[in-house]
Amino acid sequence: MTNTIKYGVIGTGVMGQEHIQNINIIENAEVVAICDTNENSRNQANSLVKDSTKFYNDLDELISKNIADAYIIATPNFTHINILERILKTNKHLLIEKPLCTTTEDCKKFELLAKDYSKIIWTGMEYRYMPPVKQLIKEVHNNIIGKIKMLSIREHRFPFLHKVDDWNRFSVNTGGTLVEKCCHFFDLMRLVIQSEPAKVYASGNQDVNHLEEKYDGKTPDIIDNAFVIVDFKNGVRGMLDLCMFAENSEYQEEIVAVGDVGKIETFVPSSASGRNSSEVKIALRNDNKIISNKVEVDNKILAAGHHHGSTYFEHLAFIKAIQQNTKPEVSLRDGLISVAVGEAAEKSIRENRVVFMEEFKL
Ligand SMILES: NC(=O)c1ccc[n+]([C@@H]2O[C@H](COP(=O)([O-])OP(=O)(O)OC[C@H]3O[C@@H](n4cnc5c(N)ncnc54)[C@H](O)[C@@H]3O)[C@@H](O)[C@H]2O)c1
């Protein structure tokens, strides 16, 4: 393999294009191949890549050309399992967008199939790489707040956007909102808290969004607001507060961790705000000063996506793992458990009960 990592991007809708734009600003990386079944998406990608990039509308054709070192899978959630099964025969590095699959069962099936895979399989969990979030994680792990006891994550944002063929309007295609969107937050909880989830209880509903829409005569069935509580095995409590009818919120994510010594919080500006900086604030119980650290993101990096610079930093980490032959920072197991917690939360709402993670036989 040369020093430049050659990427093949499968699926070039919103997220695939964000990956391309970020690869374009990384020196030792380039997009050499694109595969998308939709002509419009291929055309949009065409405007972002070099003339030499090859285009395919069939995955097997892309695979047979054998021109990439690494593949990114950024197709609709329900297609992941089939694409993953087919792409395993390439023995190339893989970065698969979250959620790994739409169900825990499919994630487990894939984990088994991939158990002897010798290359990197990395689940795309961009929120880990948002600079202010990364800073918060580092401070918590440095014990600045003492022993963490509570972690709360609030996401207040706009409704789901329209996607190619509107696949994201139905839970059968996405896994449900708490899998599709919120696997990010359950992954963050595990990472910050450094423990495994034990039980999940949630309350949520589709109260406002998409109720007037119809697709082939059917109304969308995706939750637009929820509170989810996750109890971890080490006794720490996590809570997610999700609202998807909160356009124009100043911050899209607000994350607060409290320990026995103090509290740390950060606020991620919404991408619409265009703000390139945020703060990480620390308040200790025995000191009445608030320590505030500004975290800035370079404007060029910010402009390459909608996730506060995170996709860029995720690729730097992915490339480093390839070059140094190390394990993925976000493993298949991480992808699997984040889906399982989301599925548990959806189940808790549907069945009006506490869901124990042991039910999933992870
Ligand atoms: N990490 C994040 O924050 C984040 C944000 C957005 C989306 N995503 C994830 O990225 C993935 C794609 O989402 P999106 O928003 O880009 O959706 P999208 O609808 O905008 O794009 C999906 C693309 O995949 C193409 N496609 C469908 N089936 C295909 C196949 N079999 N082979 C090749 N191409 C195929 C479609 O034509 C479309 O162009 C999803 O898994 C989604 O959950 C992650």
PDB file of N, CA and C and ligand atoms in Angstrom, residues 10-16 35-38 41-42 57 59 73-80 83 86 97-99 124-127 162-165 167 180-181 184 307, ligand 1:
ATOM      1  N   ILE A  10     -19.087   4.179  -0.873  1.00  0.00           N
ATOM      2  CA  ILE A  10     -20.324   3.497  -1.286  1.00  0.00           C
ATOM      3  C   ILE A  10     -21.497   4.246  -0.674  1.00  0.00           C
ATOM      4  N   GLY A  11     -22.270   4.889  -1.523  1.00  0.00           N
ATOM      5  CA  GLY A  11     -23.358   5.744  -1.045  1.00  0.00           C
ATOM      6  C   GLY A  11     -22.862   7.169  -0.967  1.00  0.00           C
ATOM      7  N   THR A  12     -23.343   8.010  -1.897  1.00  0.00           N
ATOM      8  CA  THR A  12     -22.860   9.403  -1.907  1.00  0.00           C
ATOM      9  C   THR A  12     -24.028  10.381  -1.804  1.00  0.00           C
ATOM     10  N   GLY A  13     -24.896  10.098  -0.813  1.00  0.00           N
ATOM     11  CA  GLY A  13     -25.924  11.083  -0.455  1.00  0.00           C
ATOM     12  C   GLY A  13     -25.292  12.084   0.487  1.00  0.00           C
ATOM     13  N   VAL A  14     -26.061  12.540   1.462  1.00  0.00           N
ATOM     14  CA  VAL A  14     -25.582  13.597   2.364  1.00  0.00           C
ATOM     15  C   VAL A  14     -24.298  13.195   3.075  1.00  0.00           C
ATOM     16  N   MET A  15     -24.281  12.010   3.683  1.00  0.00           N
ATOM     17  CA  MET A  15     -23.127  11.637   4.509  1.00  0.00           C
ATOM     18  C   MET A  15     -21.930  11.210   3.665  1.00  0.00           C
ATOM     19  N   GLY A  16     -22.205  10.498   2.561  1.00  0.00           N
ATOM     20  CA  GLY A  16     -21.101  10.109   1.672  1.00  0.00           C
ATOM     21  C   GLY A  16     -20.387  11.352   1.159  1.00  0.00           C
ATOM     22  N   CYS A  35     -19.461   4.466  -5.593  1.00  0.00           N
ATOM     23  CA  CYS A  35     -20.528   3.563  -6.025  1.00  0.00           C
ATOM     24  C   CYS A  35     -21.844   4.073  -5.443  1.00  0.00           C
ATOM     25  N   ASP A  36     -22.791   4.369  -6.299  1.00  0.00           N
ATOM     26  CA  ASP A  36     -24.128   4.747  -5.827  1.00  0.00           C
ATOM     27  C   ASP A  36     -25.138   4.288  -6.872  1.00  0.00           C
ATOM     28  N   THR A  37     -26.279   3.802  -6.399  1.00  0.00           N
ATOM     29  CA  THR A  37     -27.306   3.306  -7.315  1.00  0.00           C
ATOM     30  C   THR A  37     -28.147   4.449  -7.893  1.00  0.00           C
ATOM     31  N   ASN A  38     -27.964   5.656  -7.358  1.00  0.00           N
ATOM     32  CA  ASN A  38     -28.792   6.790  -7.768  1.00  0.00           C
ATOM     33  C   ASN A  38     -27.967   7.776  -8.609  1.00  0.00           C
ATOM     34  N   SER A  41     -27.220  11.250  -7.075  1.00  0.00           N
ATOM     35  CA  SER A  41     -26.170  11.221  -6.037  1.00  0.00           C
ATOM     36  C   SER A  41     -24.791  11.072  -6.682  1.00  0.00           C
ATOM     37  N   ARG A  42     -24.715  10.254  -7.742  1.00  0.00           N
ATOM     38  CA  ARG A  42     -23.416  10.096  -8.430  1.00  0.00           C
ATOM     39  C   ARG A  42     -22.983  11.431  -9.035  1.00  0.00           C
ATOM     40  N   ASN A  57     -22.348   1.903 -10.532  1.00  0.00           N
ATOM     41  CA  ASN A  57     -23.677   1.852  -9.906  1.00  0.00           C
ATOM     42  C   ASN A  57     -23.951   0.466  -9.344  1.00  0.00           C
ATOM     43  N   LEU A  59     -22.254  -2.537  -6.784  1.00  0.00           N
ATOM     44  CA  LEU A  59     -21.223  -2.796  -5.777  1.00  0.00           C
ATOM     45  C   LEU A  59     -20.245  -3.882  -6.224  1.00  0.00           C
ATOM     46  N   ILE A  73     -18.886   2.920   3.889  1.00  0.00           N
ATOM     47  CA  ILE A  73     -20.272   2.549   3.560  1.00  0.00           C
ATOM     48  C   ILE A  73     -21.192   3.616   4.138  1.00  0.00           C
ATOM     49  N   ALA A  74     -21.819   4.374   3.264  1.00  0.00           N
ATOM     50  CA  ALA A  74     -22.704   5.469   3.697  1.00  0.00           C
ATOM     51  C   ALA A  74     -24.021   5.369   2.932  1.00  0.00           C
ATOM     52  N   THR A  75     -24.571   4.171   2.961  1.00  0.00           N
ATOM     53  CA  THR A  75     -25.867   3.911   2.308  1.00  0.00           C
ATOM     54  C   THR A  75     -26.940   3.866   3.400  1.00  0.00           C
ATOM     55  N   PRO A  76     -28.220   3.799   3.023  1.00  0.00           N
ATOM     56  CA  PRO A  76     -29.278   3.747   4.044  1.00  0.00           C
ATOM     57  C   PRO A  76     -29.067   2.582   5.025  1.00  0.00           C
ATOM     58  N   ASN A  77     -29.491   2.801   6.264  1.00  0.00           N
ATOM     59  CA  ASN A  77     -29.225   1.827   7.341  1.00  0.00           C
ATOM     60  C   ASN A  77     -29.629   0.397   6.970  1.00  0.00           C
ATOM     61  N   PHE A  78     -30.791   0.252   6.340  1.00  0.00           N
ATOM     62  CA  PHE A  78     -31.310  -1.100   6.090  1.00  0.00           C
ATOM     63  C   PHE A  78     -30.490  -1.850   5.043  1.00  0.00           C
ATOM     64  N   THR A  79     -29.646  -1.132   4.288  1.00  0.00           N
ATOM     65  CA  THR A  79     -28.810  -1.792   3.274  1.00  0.00           C
ATOM     66  C   THR A  79     -27.463  -2.265   3.849  1.00  0.00           C
ATOM     67  N   HIS A  80     -27.127  -1.815   5.070  1.00  0.00           N
ATOM     68  CA  HIS A  80     -25.774  -2.074   5.587  1.00  0.00           C
ATOM     69  C   HIS A  80     -25.448  -3.556   5.654  1.00  0.00           C
ATOM     70  N   ILE A  83     -24.630  -5.104   2.269  1.00  0.00           N
ATOM     71  CA  ILE A  83     -23.377  -4.561   1.715  1.00  0.00           C
ATOM     72  C   ILE A  83     -22.182  -5.072   2.513  1.00  0.00           C
ATOM     73  N   ARG A  86     -21.306  -8.580   1.554  1.00  0.00           N
ATOM     74  CA  ARG A  86     -20.645  -8.685   0.241  1.00  0.00           C
ATOM     75  C   ARG A  86     -19.234  -8.112   0.266  1.00  0.00           C
ATOM     76  N   GLU A  97     -20.796   3.566   8.293  1.00  0.00           N
ATOM     77  CA  GLU A  97     -21.573   4.587   8.999  1.00  0.00           C
ATOM     78  C   GLU A  97     -22.483   3.945  10.040  1.00  0.00           C
ATOM     79  N   LYS A  98     -22.710   4.666  11.092  1.00  0.00           N
ATOM     80  CA  LYS A  98     -23.677   4.234  12.104  1.00  0.00           C
ATOM     81  C   LYS A  98     -25.082   4.307  11.509  1.00  0.00           C
ATOM     82  N   PRO A  99     -26.070   3.615  11.973  1.00  0.00           N
ATOM     83  CA  PRO A  99     -25.931   2.489  12.881  1.00  0.00           C
ATOM     84  C   PRO A  99     -25.393   1.298  12.101  1.00  0.00           C
ATOM     85  N   GLY A 124     -18.609   4.167  12.181  1.00  0.00           N
ATOM     86  CA  GLY A 124     -18.559   5.635  12.123  1.00  0.00           C
ATOM     87  C   GLY A 124     -19.332   6.250  13.281  1.00  0.00           C
ATOM     88  N   MET A 125     -18.618   6.761  14.260  1.00  0.00           N
ATOM     89  CA  MET A 125     -19.253   7.408  15.422  1.00  0.00           C
ATOM     90  C   MET A 125     -18.655   8.803  15.549  1.00  0.00           C
ATOM     91  N   GLU A 126     -19.083   9.674  14.651  1.00  0.00           N
ATOM     92  CA  GLU A 126     -18.443  10.983  14.530  1.00  0.00           C
ATOM     93  C   GLU A 126     -18.487  11.813  15.820  1.00  0.00           C
ATOM     94  N   TYR A 127     -19.542  11.651  16.616  1.00  0.00           N
ATOM     95  CA  TYR A 127     -19.675  12.547  17.771  1.00  0.00           C
ATOM     96  C   TYR A 127     -18.501  12.419  18.738  1.00  0.00           C
ATOM     97  N   HIS A 162     -35.039  15.290   4.400  1.00  0.00           N
ATOM     98  CA  HIS A 162     -35.451  14.344   3.359  1.00  0.00           C
ATOM     99  C   HIS A 162     -34.221  13.647   2.807  1.00  0.00           C
ATOM    100  N   LYS A 163     -34.310  12.340   2.631  1.00  0.00           N
ATOM    101  CA  LYS A 163     -33.198  11.556   2.096  1.00  0.00           C
ATOM    102  C   LYS A 163     -33.613  10.950   0.769  1.00  0.00           C
ATOM    103  N   VAL A 164     -32.647  10.352   0.075  1.00  0.00           N
ATOM    104  CA  VAL A 164     -32.938   9.750  -1.227  1.00  0.00           C
ATOM    105  C   VAL A 164     -33.998   8.656  -1.026  1.00  0.00           C
ATOM    106  N   ASP A 165     -35.106   8.774  -1.733  1.00  0.00           N
ATOM    107  CA  ASP A 165     -36.257   7.856  -1.622  1.00  0.00           C
ATOM    108  C   ASP A 165     -36.911   7.866  -0.237  1.00  0.00           C
ATOM    109  N   TRP A 167     -36.044   7.099   2.656  1.00  0.00           N
ATOM    110  CA  TRP A 167     -35.900   5.855   3.429  1.00  0.00           C
ATOM    111  C   TRP A 167     -35.961   6.098   4.931  1.00  0.00           C
ATOM    112  N   GLU A 180     -31.257   4.807  15.002  1.00  0.00           N
ATOM    113  CA  GLU A 180     -30.710   5.563  13.864  1.00  0.00           C
ATOM    114  C   GLU A 180     -29.868   6.765  14.315  1.00  0.00           C
ATOM    115  N   LYS A 181     -30.467   7.603  15.131  1.00  0.00           N
ATOM    116  CA  LYS A 181     -29.833   8.872  15.507  1.00  0.00           C
ATOM    117  C   LYS A 181     -29.083   8.722  16.821  1.00  0.00           C
ATOM    118  N   HIS A 184     -25.401   7.195  18.438  1.00  0.00           N
ATOM    119  CA  HIS A 184     -24.268   8.084  18.717  1.00  0.00           C
ATOM    120  C   HIS A 184     -24.158   8.382  20.211  1.00  0.00           C
ATOM    121  N   HIS A 307     -21.028  18.258  11.013  1.00  0.00           N
ATOM    122  CA  HIS A 307     -20.886  17.667  12.342  1.00  0.00           C
ATOM    123  C   HIS A 307     -19.724  18.275  13.124  1.00  0.00           C
TER     124      HIS A 307
HETATM  125  N1  LIG B   1     -22.571   9.973  11.453  1.00  0.00           N
HETATM  126  C1  LIG B   1     -23.533  10.842  11.267  1.00  0.00           C
HETATM  127  O1  LIG B   1     -23.670  11.785  12.004  1.00  0.00           O
HETATM  128  C2  LIG B   1     -24.468  10.593  10.126  1.00  0.00           C
HETATM  129  C3  LIG B   1     -25.207  11.633   9.598  1.00  0.00           C
HETATM  130  C4  LIG B   1     -26.032  11.358   8.523  1.00  0.00           C
HETATM  131  C5  LIG B   1     -26.149  10.065   8.038  1.00  0.00           C
HETATM  132  N2  LIG B   1     -25.439   9.061   8.597  1.00  0.00           N
HETATM  133  C6  LIG B   1     -25.560   7.680   8.115  1.00  0.00           C
HETATM  134  O2  LIG B   1     -25.030   7.619   6.789  1.00  0.00           O
HETATM  135  C7  LIG B   1     -25.784   6.694   6.006  1.00  0.00           C
HETATM  136  C8  LIG B   1     -26.306   7.411   4.764  1.00  0.00           C
HETATM  137  O3  LIG B   1     -27.176   8.448   5.165  1.00  0.00           O
HETATM  138  P1  LIG B   1     -27.429   9.708   4.240  1.00  0.00           P
HETATM  139  O4  LIG B   1     -27.962  10.745   5.137  1.00  0.00           O
HETATM  140  O5  LIG B   1     -26.216  10.026   3.455  1.00  0.00           O
HETATM  141  O6  LIG B   1     -28.591   9.163   3.279  1.00  0.00           O
HETATM  142  P2  LIG B   1     -28.891   9.602   1.770  1.00  0.00           P
HETATM  143  O7  LIG B   1     -30.214   9.054   1.425  1.00  0.00           O
HETATM  144  O8  LIG B   1     -28.643  11.057   1.634  1.00  0.00           O
HETATM  145  O9  LIG B   1     -27.748   8.836   0.934  1.00  0.00           O
HETATM  146  C9  LIG B   1     -27.716   7.441   0.803  1.00  0.00           C
HETATM  147  C10 LIG B   1     -27.146   7.123  -0.576  1.00  0.00           C
HETATM  148  O10 LIG B   1     -26.949   5.708  -0.678  1.00  0.00           O
HETATM  149  C11 LIG B   1     -27.337   5.313  -2.001  1.00  0.00           C
HETATM  150  N3  LIG B   1     -27.616   3.873  -2.024  1.00  0.00           N
HETATM  151  C12 LIG B   1     -28.727   3.223  -1.581  1.00  0.00           C
HETATM  152  N4  LIG B   1     -28.574   1.881  -1.719  1.00  0.00           N
HETATM  153  C13 LIG B   1     -27.343   1.702  -2.274  1.00  0.00           C
HETATM  154  C14 LIG B   1     -26.615   0.551  -2.654  1.00  0.00           C
HETATM  155  N5  LIG B   1     -27.113  -0.685  -2.479  1.00  0.00           N
HETATM  156  N6  LIG B   1     -25.392   0.699  -3.210  1.00  0.00           N
HETATM  157  C15 LIG B   1     -24.867   1.956  -3.393  1.00  0.00           C
HETATM  158  N7  LIG B   1     -25.523   3.080  -3.041  1.00  0.00           N
HETATM  159  C16 LIG B   1     -26.740   2.960  -2.485  1.00  0.00           C
HETATM  160  C17 LIG B   1     -28.531   6.176  -2.309  1.00  0.00           C
HETATM  161  O11 LIG B   1     -28.780   6.249  -3.685  1.00  0.00           O
HETATM  162  C18 LIG B   1     -28.099   7.510  -1.719  1.00  0.00           C
HETATM  163  O12 LIG B   1     -27.409   8.303  -2.653  1.00  0.00           O
HETATM  164  C19 LIG B   1     -26.886   6.158   6.925  1.00  0.00           C
HETATM  165  O13 LIG B   1     -26.478   4.955   7.502  1.00  0.00           O
HETATM  166  C20 LIG B   1     -27.012   7.225   7.981  1.00  0.00           C
HETATM  167  O14 LIG B   1     -27.516   6.754   9.209  1.00  0.00           O
HETATM  168  C21 LIG B   1     -24.584   9.313   9.609  1.00  0.00           C
END
